[in-house]
JSON list of C-alpha atoms in Angstrom, two decimals:
[
{"chain": "A", "resi": 12, "resn": "MET", "atom": "CA", "xyz": [186.44, 128.31, 59.73]},
{"chain": "A", "resi": 13, "resn": "ARG", "atom": "CA", "xyz": [189.16, 125.82, 60.66]},
{"chain": "A", "resi": 14, "resn": "ARG", "atom": "CA", "xyz": [188.41, 126.37, 64.34]},
{"chain": "A", "resi": 15, "resn": "ALA", "atom": "CA", "xyz": [184.67, 125.73, 63.77]},
{"chain": "A", "resi": 16, "resn": "VAL", "atom": "CA", "xyz": [185.38, 122.47, 61.92]},
{"chain": "A", "resi": 17, "resn": "GLY", "atom": "CA", "xyz": [187.72, 121.32, 64.69]},
{"chain": "A", "resi": 18, "resn": "LEU", "atom": "CA", "xyz": [185.13, 122.16, 67.33]},
{"chain": "A", "resi": 19, "resn": "SER", "atom": "CA", "xyz": [182.44, 120.31, 65.35]},
{"chain": "A", "resi": 20, "resn": "VAL", "atom": "CA", "xyz": [184.62, 117.21, 65.09]},
{"chain": "A", "resi": 21, "resn": "LEU", "atom": "CA", "xyz": [185.36, 117.37, 68.82]},
{"chain": "A", "resi": 22, "resn": "MET", "atom": "CA", "xyz": [181.66, 117.67, 69.65]},
{"chain": "A", "resi": 23, "resn": "LEU", "atom": "CA", "xyz": [180.82, 114.66, 67.45]},
{"chain": "A", "resi": 24, "resn": "PHE", "atom": "CA", "xyz": [183.54, 112.66, 69.18]},
{"chain": "A", "resi": 25, "resn": "VAL", "atom": "CA", "xyz": [182.26, 113.59, 72.64]},
{"chain": "A", "resi": 26, "resn": "VAL", "atom": "CA", "xyz": [178.65, 112.78, 71.73]},
{"chain": "A", "resi": 27, "resn": "SER", "atom": "CA", "xyz": [179.58, 109.43, 70.16]},
{"chain": "A", "resi": 28, "resn": "CYS", "atom": "CA", "xyz": [181.64, 108.43, 73.19]},
{"chain": "A", "resi": 29, "resn": "ALA", "atom": "CA", "xyz": [178.91, 109.48, 75.59]},
{"chain": "A", "resi": 30, "resn": "THR", "atom": "CA", "xyz": [176.17, 107.57, 73.82]},
{"chain": "A", "resi": 31, "resn": "SER", "atom": "CA", "xyz": [178.25, 104.41, 73.46]},
{"chain": "A", "resi": 32, "resn": "GLU", "atom": "CA", "xyz": [179.31, 104.15, 77.10]},
{"chain": "A", "resi": 33, "resn": "VAL", "atom": "CA", "xyz": [176.42, 105.67, 79.04]},
{"chain": "A", "resi": 34, "resn": "ALA", "atom": "CA", "xyz": [173.01, 104.25, 79.86]},
{"chain": "A", "resi": 35, "resn": "ARG", "atom": "CA", "xyz": [170.35, 105.02, 77.29]},
{"chain": "A", "resi": 36, "resn": "ASP", "atom": "CA", "xyz": [166.59, 104.56, 77.23]},
{"chain": "A", "resi": 37, "resn": "ASP", "atom": "CA", "xyz": [164.75, 102.82, 74.44]},
{"chain": "A", "resi": 38, "resn": "ALA", "atom": "CA", "xyz": [161.27, 101.36, 73.88]},
{"chain": "A", "resi": 39, "resn": "LYS", "atom": "CA", "xyz": [162.18, 98.04, 75.56]},
{"chain": "A", "resi": 40, "resn": "GLY", "atom": "CA", "xyz": [163.76, 99.57, 78.65]},
{"chain": "A", "resi": 41, "resn": "ARG", "atom": "CA", "xyz": [167.14, 100.92, 79.48]},
{"chain": "A", "resi": 42, "resn": "THR", "atom": "CA", "xyz": [170.48, 99.69, 78.20]},
{"chain": "A", "resi": 43, "resn": "VAL", "atom": "CA", "xyz": [173.48, 100.14, 80.48]},
{"chain": "A", "resi": 44, "resn": "VAL", "atom": "CA", "xyz": [177.01, 99.62, 79.19]},
{"chain": "A", "resi": 45, "resn": "VAL", "atom": "CA", "xyz": [179.31, 98.13, 81.83]},
{"chain": "A", "resi": 46, "resn": "THR", "atom": "CA", "xyz": [183.01, 98.18, 81.02]},
{"chain": "A", "resi": 47, "resn": "MET", "atom": "CA", "xyz": [185.04, 95.32, 82.45]},
{"chain": "A", "resi": 48, "resn": "ARG", "atom": "CA", "xyz": [188.64, 96.21, 83.18]},
{"chain": "A", "resi": 49, "resn": "ASP", "atom": "CA", "xyz": [191.24, 94.33, 85.13]},
{"chain": "A", "resi": 50, "resn": "ASN", "atom": "CA", "xyz": [189.65, 93.99, 88.58]},
{"chain": "A", "resi": 51, "resn": "HIS", "atom": "CA", "xyz": [186.92, 96.64, 88.30]},
{"chain": "A", "resi": 52, "resn": "PHE", "atom": "CA", "xyz": [183.66, 97.50, 86.58]},
{"chain": "A", "resi": 53, "resn": "GLU", "atom": "CA", "xyz": [182.69, 100.93, 85.22]},
{"chain": "A", "resi": 54, "resn": "PRO", "atom": "CA", "xyz": [180.27, 102.16, 86.46]},
{"chain": "A", "resi": 55, "resn": "ASP", "atom": "CA", "xyz": [180.51, 100.61, 89.91]},
{"chain": "A", "resi": 56, "resn": "ARG", "atom": "CA", "xyz": [177.11, 101.96, 91.09]},
{"chain": "A", "resi": 57, "resn": "LEU", "atom": "CA", "xyz": [173.69, 102.14, 89.49]},
{"chain": "A", "resi": 58, "resn": "GLU", "atom": "CA", "xyz": [170.17, 103.12, 90.55]},
{"chain": "A", "resi": 59, "resn": "VAL", "atom": "CA", "xyz": [167.10, 101.44, 89.04]},
{"chain": "A", "resi": 60, "resn": "ARG", "atom": "CA", "xyz": [163.37, 101.46, 89.71]},
{"chain": "A", "resi": 61, "resn": "ARG", "atom": "CA", "xyz": [161.53, 98.41, 91.01]},
{"chain": "A", "resi": 62, "resn": "GLY", "atom": "CA", "xyz": [159.99, 96.66, 88.01]},
{"chain": "A", "resi": 63, "resn": "GLU", "atom": "CA", "xyz": [162.51, 98.15, 85.59]},
{"chain": "A", "resi": 64, "resn": "THR", "atom": "CA", "xyz": [164.14, 95.93, 83.00]},
{"chain": "A", "resi": 65, "resn": "ILE", "atom": "CA", "xyz": [167.76, 96.68, 82.23]},
{"chain": "A", "resi": 66, "resn": "ALA", "atom": "CA", "xyz": [169.66, 95.29, 79.26]},
{"chain": "A", "resi": 67, "resn": "PHE", "atom": "CA", "xyz": [173.29, 95.21, 80.37]},
{"chain": "A", "resi": 68, "resn": "ARG", "atom": "CA", "xyz": [175.95, 95.29, 77.69]},
{"chain": "A", "resi": 69, "resn": "PHE", "atom": "CA", "xyz": [179.24, 94.09, 79.17]},
{"chain": "A", "resi": 70, "resn": "VAL", "atom": "CA", "xyz": [182.37, 95.16, 77.28]},
{"chain": "A", "resi": 71, "resn": "ASN", "atom": "CA", "xyz": [185.64, 93.53, 78.34]},
{"chain": "A", "resi": 72, "resn": "ARG", "atom": "CA", "xyz": [188.46, 96.03, 77.87]},
{"chain": "A", "resi": 73, "resn": "GLY", "atom": "CA", "xyz": [190.75, 94.12, 80.20]},
{"chain": "A", "resi": 74, "resn": "ARG", "atom": "CA", "xyz": [193.48, 91.62, 79.50]},
{"chain": "A", "resi": 75, "resn": "VAL", "atom": "CA", "xyz": [191.75, 88.63, 81.12]},
{"chain": "A", "resi": 76, "resn": "GLN", "atom": "CA", "xyz": [188.38, 86.93, 80.99]},
{"chain": "A", "resi": 77, "resn": "HIS", "atom": "CA", "xyz": [185.71, 88.40, 83.30]},
{"chain": "A", "resi": 78, "resn": "ASP", "atom": "CA", "xyz": [182.28, 87.28, 84.34]},
{"chain": "A", "resi": 79, "resn": "ALA", "atom": "CA", "xyz": [179.26, 89.08, 85.69]},
{"chain": "A", "resi": 80, "resn": "PHE", "atom": "CA", "xyz": [176.82, 87.45, 88.09]},
{"chain": "A", "resi": 81, "resn": "LEU", "atom": "CA", "xyz": [173.69, 89.26, 89.34]},
{"chain": "A", "resi": 82, "resn": "GLY", "atom": "CA", "xyz": [172.40, 88.53, 92.83]},
{"chain": "A", "resi": 83, "resn": "ASP", "atom": "CA", "xyz": [172.25, 89.73, 96.41]},
{"chain": "A", "resi": 84, "resn": "GLU", "atom": "CA", "xyz": [175.22, 89.35, 98.77]},
{"chain": "A", "resi": 85, "resn": "ALA", "atom": "CA", "xyz": [174.18, 85.82, 99.82]},
{"chain": "A", "resi": 86, "resn": "ALA", "atom": "CA", "xyz": [173.89, 84.71, 96.18]},
{"chain": "A", "resi": 87, "resn": "GLN", "atom": "CA", "xyz": [177.28, 86.29, 95.43]},
{"chain": "A", "resi": 88, "resn": "GLN", "atom": "CA", "xyz": [178.88, 84.32, 98.28]},
{"chain": "A", "resi": 89, "resn": "ARG", "atom": "CA", "xyz": [177.29, 81.06, 97.07]},
{"chain": "A", "resi": 90, "resn": "HIS", "atom": "CA", "xyz": [178.42, 81.74, 93.50]},
{"chain": "A", "resi": 91, "resn": "GLU", "atom": "CA", "xyz": [181.95, 82.54, 94.71]},
{"chain": "A", "resi": 92, "resn": "ALA", "atom": "CA", "xyz": [182.08, 79.20, 96.57]},
{"chain": "A", "resi": 93, "resn": "GLU", "atom": "CA", "xyz": [180.65, 77.29, 93.58]},
{"chain": "A", "resi": 94, "resn": "THR", "atom": "CA", "xyz": [183.16, 78.93, 91.25]},
{"chain": "A", "resi": 95, "resn": "ALA", "atom": "CA", "xyz": [186.06, 78.04, 93.52]},
{"chain": "A", "resi": 96, "resn": "GLU", "atom": "CA", "xyz": [184.81, 74.45, 93.82]},
{"chain": "A", "resi": 97, "resn": "SER", "atom": "CA", "xyz": [184.35, 74.17, 90.06]},
{"chain": "A", "resi": 98, "resn": "GLU", "atom": "CA", "xyz": [187.90, 75.46, 89.53]},
{"chain": "A", "resi": 99, "resn": "GLU", "atom": "CA", "xyz": [189.26, 72.77, 91.86]},
{"chain": "A", "resi": 100, "resn": "ASP", "atom": "CA", "xyz": [187.21, 70.02, 90.17]},
{"chain": "A", "resi": 101, "resn": "HIS", "atom": "CA", "xyz": [187.48, 71.06, 86.53]},
{"chain": "A", "resi": 102, "resn": "GLY", "atom": "CA", "xyz": [190.17, 73.73, 86.33]},
{"chain": "A", "resi": 103, "resn": "ASP", "atom": "CA", "xyz": [187.91, 76.18, 84.49]},
{"chain": "A", "resi": 104, "resn": "GLY", "atom": "CA", "xyz": [186.78, 78.28, 87.45]},
{"chain": "A", "resi": 105, "resn": "HIS", "atom": "CA", "xyz": [183.13, 78.30, 86.46]},
{"chain": "A", "resi": 106, "resn": "ALA", "atom": "CA", "xyz": [180.10, 76.85, 88.14]},
{"chain": "A", "resi": 107, "resn": "ALA", "atom": "CA", "xyz": [176.91, 75.78, 86.39]},
{"chain": "A", "resi": 108, "resn": "THR", "atom": "CA", "xyz": [175.43, 78.27, 83.96]},
{"chain": "A", "resi": 109, "resn": "ASP", "atom": "CA", "xyz": [172.86, 80.70, 85.28]},
{"chain": "A", "resi": 110, "resn": "ALA", "atom": "CA", "xyz": [170.34, 83.02, 83.61]},
{"chain": "A", "resi": 111, "resn": "ASP", "atom": "CA", "xyz": [171.83, 85.93, 85.57]},
{"chain": "A", "resi": 112, "resn": "ALA", "atom": "CA", "xyz": [175.46, 85.27, 84.63]},
{"chain": "A", "resi": 113, "resn": "ILE", "atom": "CA", "xyz": [177.70, 85.91, 81.64]},
{"chain": "A", "resi": 114, "resn": "THR", "atom": "CA", "xyz": [181.38, 85.36, 80.84]},
{"chain": "A", "resi": 115, "resn": "VAL", "atom": "CA", "xyz": [183.18, 87.73, 78.48]},
{"chain": "A", "resi": 116, "resn": "LYS", "atom": "CA", "xyz": [186.61, 87.15, 76.95]},
{"chain": "A", "resi": 117, "resn": "PRO", "atom": "CA", "xyz": [189.09, 90.03, 76.49]},
{"chain": "A", "resi": 118, "resn": "GLY", "atom": "CA", "xyz": [188.04, 92.28, 73.62]},
{"chain": "A", "resi": 119, "resn": "ASP", "atom": "CA", "xyz": [184.54, 90.79, 73.44]},
{"chain": "A", "resi": 120, "resn": "SER", "atom": "CA", "xyz": [181.16, 91.92, 74.69]},
{"chain": "A", "resi": 121, "resn": "GLY", "atom": "CA", "xyz": [177.97, 90.24, 75.79]},
{"chain": "A", "resi": 122, "resn": "ARG", "atom": "CA", "xyz": [174.42, 91.03, 76.89]},
{"chain": "A", "resi": 123, "resn": "LEU", "atom": "CA", "xyz": [172.43, 90.13, 79.95]},
{"chain": "A", "resi": 124, "resn": "THR", "atom": "CA", "xyz": [168.89, 91.35, 80.65]},
{"chain": "A", "resi": 125, "resn": "HIS", "atom": "CA", "xyz": [167.37, 91.49, 84.12]},
{"chain": "A", "resi": 126, "resn": "THR", "atom": "CA", "xyz": [164.08, 92.76, 85.58]},
{"chain": "A", "resi": 127, "resn": "PHE", "atom": "CA", "xyz": [164.45, 94.16, 89.09]},
{"chain": "A", "resi": 128, "resn": "ASP", "atom": "CA", "xyz": [161.34, 92.93, 90.92]},
{"chain": "A", "resi": 129, "resn": "SER", "atom": "CA", "xyz": [162.22, 93.81, 94.52]},
{"chain": "A", "resi": 130, "resn": "ARG", "atom": "CA", "xyz": [163.53, 96.89, 96.30]},
{"chain": "A", "resi": 131, "resn": "GLY", "atom": "CA", "xyz": [166.93, 96.64, 97.94]},
{"chain": "A", "resi": 132, "resn": "THR", "atom": "CA", "xyz": [170.49, 96.05, 96.80]},
{"chain": "A", "resi": 133, "resn": "ILE", "atom": "CA", "xyz": [171.57, 93.73, 94.03]},
{"chain": "A", "resi": 134, "resn": "LEU", "atom": "CA", "xyz": [175.19, 93.21, 93.08]},
{"chain": "A", "resi": 135, "resn": "ILE", "atom": "CA", "xyz": [176.99, 92.30, 89.90]},
{"chain": "A", "resi": 136, "resn": "GLY", "atom": "CA", "xyz": [180.14, 90.45, 90.83]},
{"chain": "A", "resi": 137, "resn": "CYS", "atom": "CA", "xyz": [183.03, 89.05, 88.84]},
{"chain": "A", "resi": 138, "resn": "HIS", "atom": "CA", "xyz": [183.99, 85.65, 90.19]},
{"chain": "A", "resi": 139, "resn": "GLU", "atom": "CA", "xyz": [187.17, 85.02, 88.27]},
{"chain": "A", "resi": 140, "resn": "PRO", "atom": "CA", "xyz": [189.78, 84.01, 90.88]},
{"chain": "A", "resi": 141, "resn": "GLY", "atom": "CA", "xyz": [190.42, 86.92, 93.26]},
{"chain": "A", "resi": 142, "resn": "HIS", "atom": "CA", "xyz": [188.30, 89.49, 91.41]},
{"chain": "A", "resi": 143, "resn": "TYR", "atom": "CA", "xyz": [185.28, 89.55, 93.74]},
{"chain": "A", "resi": 144, "resn": "ASP", "atom": "CA", "xyz": [187.52, 89.75, 96.80]},
{"chain": "A", "resi": 145, "resn": "ASP", "atom": "CA", "xyz": [189.41, 92.63, 95.13]},
{"chain": "A", "resi": 146, "resn": "GLY", "atom": "CA", "xyz": [186.10, 94.54, 94.81]},
{"chain": "A", "resi": 147, "resn": "MET", "atom": "CA", "xyz": [185.09, 93.88, 91.21]},
{"chain": "A", "resi": 148, "resn": "VAL", "atom": "CA", "xyz": [181.46, 94.64, 91.99]},
{"chain": "A", "resi": 149, "resn": "VAL", "atom": "CA", "xyz": [178.65, 96.89, 90.74]},
{"chain": "A", "resi": 150, "resn": "LYS", "atom": "CA", "xyz": [176.24, 97.95, 93.50]},
{"chain": "A", "resi": 151, "resn": "ILE", "atom": "CA", "xyz": [172.69, 98.36, 92.17]},
{"chain": "A", "resi": 152, "resn": "THR", "atom": "CA", "xyz": [170.17, 100.16, 94.36]},
{"chain": "A", "resi": 153, "resn": "VAL", "atom": "CA", "xyz": [166.58, 99.22, 93.50]},
{"chain": "A", "resi": 154, "resn": "GLY", "atom": "CA", "xyz": [164.09, 101.86, 94.65]}
]
C-alpha cells in the first residue's frame, strides 16, 4: 500500500511538472512555456505551423533580467544595435517598446502572443548585454 501511494504521488508530480513546462493546446491556440535562465532559453527550438498563433509564457528562473524579442535574423540584429544604442544613451539597455518584445525580471513571468504568418525561421532573442551573442536564442521553424 505504501509503495502504491508513493508511486501515485510521484506520478502526480511528474504530470504536474510536465503540464506546467511543456506546450499545451487550448481553444485559442497553443501555449508554450519558455524558461529564461542565465544566458539560455528552454526550449531552444520550436516548430509551428504557418498561421498558428502561439501564446508564449516566459518564466525567468535566472538571476538577472531577460528580454525576449521575436523576429528574423535581420530584425534581431537591428534590435541588438538599438538596444546597445539605448544603453549608451539612457543606461537602461532597452530600445523602444515593440509588440513582439517583453522584458521579465528575475522570478517573474510574462506573456507574449504571436501569429506566424510566413514560412521560414523566426528567432526569439534576449538582448540584455552579451546574451544574444552568447546564444540566448530560440529558433522557431515555421512550416
